[in-house]
Amino acid sequence: MNTMTWIYSRVQDLVGYTGPTTLGLTLMIGSVTCLFSLCCALILAYLDRRAEKLLCKEQGKTGEVIKLTDVKDFSLSLWLIFVICVCYYAAVFPFTGLGKVFFIEKFNFSPQEASAINSIVYIISAPMSPVFGLLVDKLGKNIIWVLCAVVTTLASHMMLAFTFWNPWIAMCLLGVAYSLLACALWPMVAFVVPEHQLGTAYGFMQSIQNLGLAIIAIAAGMILDTKGYLFLEVFFSACVCLSLTAVVMLYFVNHLTGGELNWSAKKREKMQQVAATEAEEQERLRRQNEDDLAKLQPKADDFGYRNKYLSKLGAQICRDGDSTTSLSSLFQCLTTHFGWKRALRSSSPAINPALPGWKRP
């Protein structure tokens, strides 16, 4: 976010004056980065589509249909994750948007120093996010990591609000907590919703976050204009407290429902292996049942084929023991369609030659 200010300054130095040209060049540079992001997204979509064909992912789909009404079926754990997301990011993004003037007024920083310290959150996040992501994957316990990140963020805001300590300490803690929460919170969605609802869940989570940020930004501006930065920091601390409450509730809900959000990585891997073994066993039993049913089906013989064909002709077909009741109608049907010689060749051995009206040729 704060990079655009630095780019504008560099463009101003190159052009030699401020004005629409400098602003236009700065926005053009930002547009180029957006186009680059779009190209990356298109390439990723192509690679994902190619992977589906190579790995035959279509065969593993359950056939579930994605519907917008899936929102009403979201679990309590997922709604608590939404609350954590909204309340936490409401205390980070609006703060960094208003933080530059805050550092200038309270700590007497120069504009350059204020921009630098305001950007430290994202600078720390760049290298620390992969590290924390690997740590969460190796250890698990996502709820504990989210709890640590929220508590650290609360301590950072309280330091900025009620102390005059070096703000670099608080902002560095905020950057670390911001990176840790992103790595631990967002993957939890995949643990509480089915695979066919993942897109709906993430999209709904993102929309709620943006709606919350819009409302919080308006409220933060009103508080800043009327009460000042102290009350603004208290407001941000209250948002983090709400997020902390949601984390504690999520911990107990997950514990009572036997969820896997706080499992260790080893336990999660073990349970996945057990689930895979059970799925393989069910598939084996299904195939075995199909084979057994196929063996139980009667094999078609010549008599069966003959009866099937004669039934299409309208003849009443009986088994060998009951042949005397309908042999006359069968013989008449055959003589009508094939003549008496072909009828004799096509009739079964159970036909009695001494039928009424039968004469030797």
XYZ file of C-alpha atoms in Angstrom:
361
model
C 0.000 0.000 0.000
C 2.656 2.498 1.022
C 4.844 1.575 -1.943
C 2.855 3.864 -4.223
C 4.008 6.898 -2.234
C 7.633 5.903 -2.764
C 7.000 5.281 -6.494
C 5.335 8.688 -6.814
C 8.392 10.340 -5.227
C 10.755 8.531 -7.597
C 8.663 9.469 -10.637
C 8.555 13.065 -9.414
C 12.341 13.119 -9.205
C 12.606 11.772 -12.760
C 10.012 14.115 -14.275
C 11.101 17.135 -12.277
C 7.656 18.419 -11.278
C 4.366 17.340 -9.744
C 1.103 17.224 -11.611
C -1.122 14.977 -13.699
C 1.829 13.512 -15.590
C 3.551 12.290 -12.430
C 0.328 10.858 -11.041
C -0.532 9.236 -14.360
C 2.849 7.525 -14.630
C 2.542 6.264 -11.068
C -0.907 4.838 -11.735
C 0.351 3.284 -14.974
C 3.040 1.438 -13.031
C 0.342 0.182 -10.674
C -1.768 -0.912 -13.636
C 1.154 -2.883 -15.070
C 1.444 -4.822 -11.810
C -2.290 -5.590 -11.994
C -1.919 -6.864 -15.563
C 1.002 -9.018 -14.483
C -1.172 -10.463 -11.718
C -3.908 -11.186 -14.272
C -1.451 -13.026 -16.525
C -0.285 -15.126 -13.573
C -3.897 -15.992 -12.757
C -4.582 -17.096 -16.346
C -1.456 -19.247 -16.408
C -2.449 -20.792 -13.085
C -5.930 -21.565 -14.414
C -4.417 -23.290 -17.461
C -2.031 -25.341 -15.329
C -4.850 -26.340 -12.975
C -7.006 -27.433 -15.908
C -4.117 -29.409 -17.365
C -3.479 -31.080 -14.004
C -7.117 -32.197 -13.848
C -6.741 -34.002 -17.172
C -3.374 -35.572 -16.355
C -4.314 -36.695 -12.842
C -7.906 -37.662 -13.759
C -9.348 -35.497 -11.004
C -12.754 -35.595 -12.656
C -13.114 -39.233 -11.571
C -12.741 -38.322 -7.908
C -15.561 -35.795 -7.839
C -18.601 -36.608 -5.737
C -21.126 -35.093 -8.107
C -22.287 -32.537 -5.556
C -23.714 -29.372 -7.069
C -22.477 -25.963 -5.899
C -25.348 -23.779 -4.732
C -25.509 -20.371 -3.118
C -27.900 -21.815 -0.549
C -24.971 -23.786 0.876
C -24.371 -20.739 3.067
C -27.217 -21.746 5.380
C -25.538 -25.107 5.951
C -22.245 -23.645 7.194
C -21.249 -24.881 10.627
C -20.794 -22.747 13.738
C -17.032 -23.231 13.516
C -16.964 -21.663 10.061
C -19.014 -18.663 11.182
C -16.603 -18.125 14.069
C -13.731 -18.190 11.571
C -15.538 -15.462 9.621
C -15.852 -13.345 12.776
C -12.155 -13.772 13.564
C -11.232 -12.746 10.028
C -13.372 -9.605 9.982
C -12.507 -8.368 13.483
C -8.798 -9.031 13.130
C -8.216 -7.470 9.731
C -10.357 -4.503 10.778
C -7.605 -3.684 13.257
C -4.794 -3.990 10.691
C -5.771 -2.567 7.297
C -7.575 0.612 8.471
C -4.789 1.240 10.968
C -2.082 1.113 8.320
C -4.180 3.453 6.184
C -4.299 6.039 8.979
C -1.025 5.182 10.672
C 1.260 7.608 8.875
C -0.322 10.709 10.410
C -0.534 8.895 13.752
C 3.224 8.373 13.889
C 3.866 11.953 12.801
C 1.613 13.442 15.469
C 2.328 11.183 18.447
C 5.990 10.259 17.937
C 7.108 13.320 15.927
C 8.334 11.203 13.028
C 9.184 12.748 9.691
C 6.962 11.769 6.748
C 9.674 9.452 5.421
C 10.105 7.737 8.806
C 6.352 7.457 9.251
C 5.980 5.822 5.829
C 8.816 3.420 6.617
C 7.415 2.272 9.961
C 3.911 2.075 8.520
C 5.175 -0.293 5.812
C 7.085 -2.583 8.156
C 4.007 -4.808 8.635
C 4.002 -5.873 4.986
C 7.779 -5.945 4.715
C 7.949 -8.456 7.579
C 5.066 -10.430 6.145
C 6.875 -11.100 2.853
C 9.671 -13.312 4.238
C 7.895 -14.563 7.360
C 4.733 -15.938 5.734
C 6.483 -18.935 4.089
C 8.320 -19.666 7.330
C 5.162 -19.616 9.422
C 3.318 -21.603 6.765
C 5.915 -24.369 6.963
C 5.780 -24.241 10.763
C 1.994 -24.603 10.848
C 2.121 -27.493 8.372
C 4.737 -29.312 10.444
C 3.157 -28.795 13.871
C -0.567 -28.323 13.263
C -2.571 -26.807 16.177
C -4.064 -24.057 14.020
C -6.279 -22.598 16.727
C -3.334 -22.175 19.092
C -1.381 -20.290 16.421
C -4.351 -18.040 15.713
C -4.705 -17.369 19.428
C -1.028 -16.382 19.677
C -1.361 -14.047 16.694
C -4.464 -12.317 18.088
C -2.922 -11.853 21.547
C 0.256 -10.430 20.001
C -1.776 -8.010 17.893
C -3.711 -6.869 20.963
C -0.464 -6.227 22.825
C 0.860 -4.241 19.863
C -2.167 -1.944 19.726
C -2.111 -1.408 23.475
C 1.560 -0.460 23.328
C 0.835 2.083 20.604
C -2.171 3.465 22.473
C -0.974 3.742 26.068
C 2.826 3.951 25.910
C 5.503 6.053 24.267
C 7.830 3.138 23.721
C 9.671 2.903 20.442
C 6.854 2.164 17.949
C 9.173 -0.007 15.888
C 8.756 -2.734 18.534
C 4.963 -2.692 18.348
C 4.891 -2.548 14.561
C 7.341 -5.425 14.226
C 5.179 -7.495 16.566
C 2.147 -6.561 14.479
C 3.919 -7.690 11.303
C 4.847 -11.042 12.833
C 1.310 -11.587 14.156
C -0.220 -10.601 10.831
C 1.896 -13.193 9.000
C 1.171 -15.927 11.540
C -2.580 -15.429 11.516
C -2.799 -15.567 7.725
C -0.935 -18.897 7.676
C -3.055 -20.485 10.424
C -6.536 -19.019 9.893
C -7.258 -19.365 6.174
C -6.390 -23.098 5.899
C -8.905 -23.904 8.651
C -11.771 -23.311 6.224
C -10.815 -26.475 4.333
C -11.158 -28.512 7.541
C -14.785 -27.565 8.284
C -16.502 -27.565 4.863
C -16.797 -30.234 2.142
C -14.551 -29.938 -0.872
C -17.362 -28.931 -3.245
C -18.228 -25.968 -0.947
C -14.697 -24.600 -0.587
C -15.098 -21.971 -3.279
C -18.383 -20.781 -1.784
C -16.897 -20.635 1.716
C -13.769 -18.713 0.702
C -15.768 -16.334 -1.466
C -18.229 -15.651 1.333
C -15.367 -15.143 3.768
C -13.706 -12.643 1.451
C -16.952 -10.753 0.863
C -17.664 -10.491 4.592
C -14.126 -9.279 5.182
C -14.447 -6.541 2.545
C -17.837 -5.472 3.892
C -16.447 -5.306 7.412
C -13.406 -3.331 6.286
C -15.615 -0.802 4.510
C -17.777 -0.256 7.587
C -14.795 -0.156 9.976
C -12.948 2.340 7.750
C -15.922 4.723 7.878
C -16.227 4.307 11.641
C -12.474 4.804 12.127
C -12.548 8.061 10.166
C -15.442 9.370 12.238
C -13.702 8.449 15.498
C -10.468 10.067 14.349
C -12.222 13.314 13.391
C -14.175 13.584 16.637
C -12.097 11.869 19.351
C -8.528 11.589 18.132
C -5.973 8.806 17.824
C -6.231 7.572 21.422
C -9.870 6.601 21.036
C -9.072 5.210 17.608
C -6.496 2.859 19.104
C -8.993 1.863 21.793
C -11.478 1.091 19.009
C -8.950 -1.096 17.211
C -8.119 -2.840 20.487
C -11.833 -3.548 20.984
C -11.985 -5.144 17.514
C -9.060 -7.382 18.414
C -10.788 -8.304 21.682
C -13.834 -9.435 19.709
C -11.549 -11.538 17.553
C -9.967 -13.007 20.683
C -13.388 -13.914 22.056
C -14.260 -15.663 18.795
C -10.999 -17.638 18.929
C -11.738 -18.866 22.458
C -15.259 -19.848 21.420
C -13.877 -21.649 18.383
C -11.508 -23.618 20.607
C -14.321 -24.908 22.821
C -16.713 -25.559 19.931
C -14.026 -27.547 18.132
C -13.266 -29.487 21.320
C -16.911 -30.324 22.027
C -17.707 -31.362 18.455
C -14.520 -33.400 18.033
C -13.254 -31.251 15.164
C -9.806 -31.442 13.651
C -8.921 -27.748 13.728
C -6.566 -28.150 16.670
C -5.081 -31.519 15.804
C -1.363 -31.914 15.588
C 0.162 -32.580 12.187
C 1.026 -36.180 13.129
C -2.496 -36.947 14.316
C -3.987 -35.330 11.233
C -1.740 -37.394 8.968
C -2.614 -40.560 10.875
C -6.355 -39.905 10.604
C -6.002 -39.184 6.891
C -4.257 -42.529 6.420
C -7.026 -44.292 8.331
C -9.656 -42.566 6.205
C -7.812 -43.521 3.021
C -7.586 -47.145 4.179
C -11.302 -47.238 4.954
C -12.109 -45.770 1.555
C -9.977 -48.405 -0.172
C -11.658 -51.156 1.852
C -15.120 -49.895 0.939
C -14.146 -49.774 -2.722
C -12.809 -53.334 -2.517
C -16.033 -54.565 -0.886
C -18.101 -52.783 -3.522
C -16.221 -54.438 -6.349
C -16.449 -57.809 -4.617
C -20.211 -57.447 -4.246
C -20.518 -56.580 -7.931
C -18.517 -59.686 -8.859
C -20.673 -61.882 -6.582
C -23.872 -60.515 -8.091
C -22.521 -61.148 -11.566
C -21.812 -64.794 -10.640
C -25.326 -65.264 -9.248
C -26.998 -64.134 -12.451
C -28.166 -67.134 -14.577
C -26.270 -67.771 -17.734
C -28.222 -67.610 -20.949
C -28.558 -70.981 -22.769
C -30.121 -71.995 -26.071
C -33.501 -72.532 -24.442
C -33.389 -69.057 -22.926
C -32.473 -67.423 -26.212
C -35.290 -69.315 -27.966
C -37.865 -68.300 -25.385
C -36.732 -64.686 -25.523
C -37.177 -64.596 -29.284
C -40.497 -66.404 -29.226
C -41.843 -64.053 -26.580
C -41.330 -61.208 -29.014
C -43.544 -63.091 -31.457
C -46.364 -63.190 -28.901
C -46.146 -66.885 -28.025
C -46.826 -68.022 -24.443
C -43.606 -69.640 -23.301
C -43.473 -72.239 -20.544
C -40.800 -74.355 -18.989
C -40.414 -78.046 -19.827
C -42.775 -79.297 -17.127
C -45.707 -77.158 -18.262
C -45.234 -77.478 -21.988
C -48.502 -79.350 -22.639
C -50.652 -76.331 -21.749
C -49.442 -74.060 -24.508
C -47.673 -76.156 -27.085
C -50.505 -75.873 -29.582
C -50.391 -72.089 -29.565
C -46.606 -72.180 -29.828
C -46.734 -74.522 -32.809
C -49.367 -72.452 -34.548
C -47.278 -69.305 -34.077
C -44.224 -70.980 -35.531
C -46.044 -72.410 -38.519
C -47.539 -68.998 -39.228
C -44.155 -67.262 -39.388
C -41.781 -69.969 -40.644
C -43.831 -72.780 -42.151
C -44.221 -76.231 -40.636
C -40.688 -77.510 -41.507
C -38.904 -74.572 -39.933
C -41.291 -74.810 -37.002
C -40.286 -78.381 -36.400
C -36.633 -77.458 -36.487
C -37.136 -74.466 -34.143
C -39.409 -76.165 -31.597
C -38.005 -77.613 -28.373
C -37.658 -81.354 -27.670
C -40.529 -81.075 -25.209
C -43.069 -80.599 -28.036
C -45.319 -83.638 -28.278
C -45.726 -84.887 -31.892
C -49.224 -86.146 -31.094
C -50.725 -82.703 -30.971
C -54.351 -82.325 -32.153
C -54.433 -81.778 -35.898
C -50.800 -82.818 -36.390
C -50.120 -85.160 -39.361
C -46.914 -86.744 -40.517
C -45.787 -85.224 -43.834
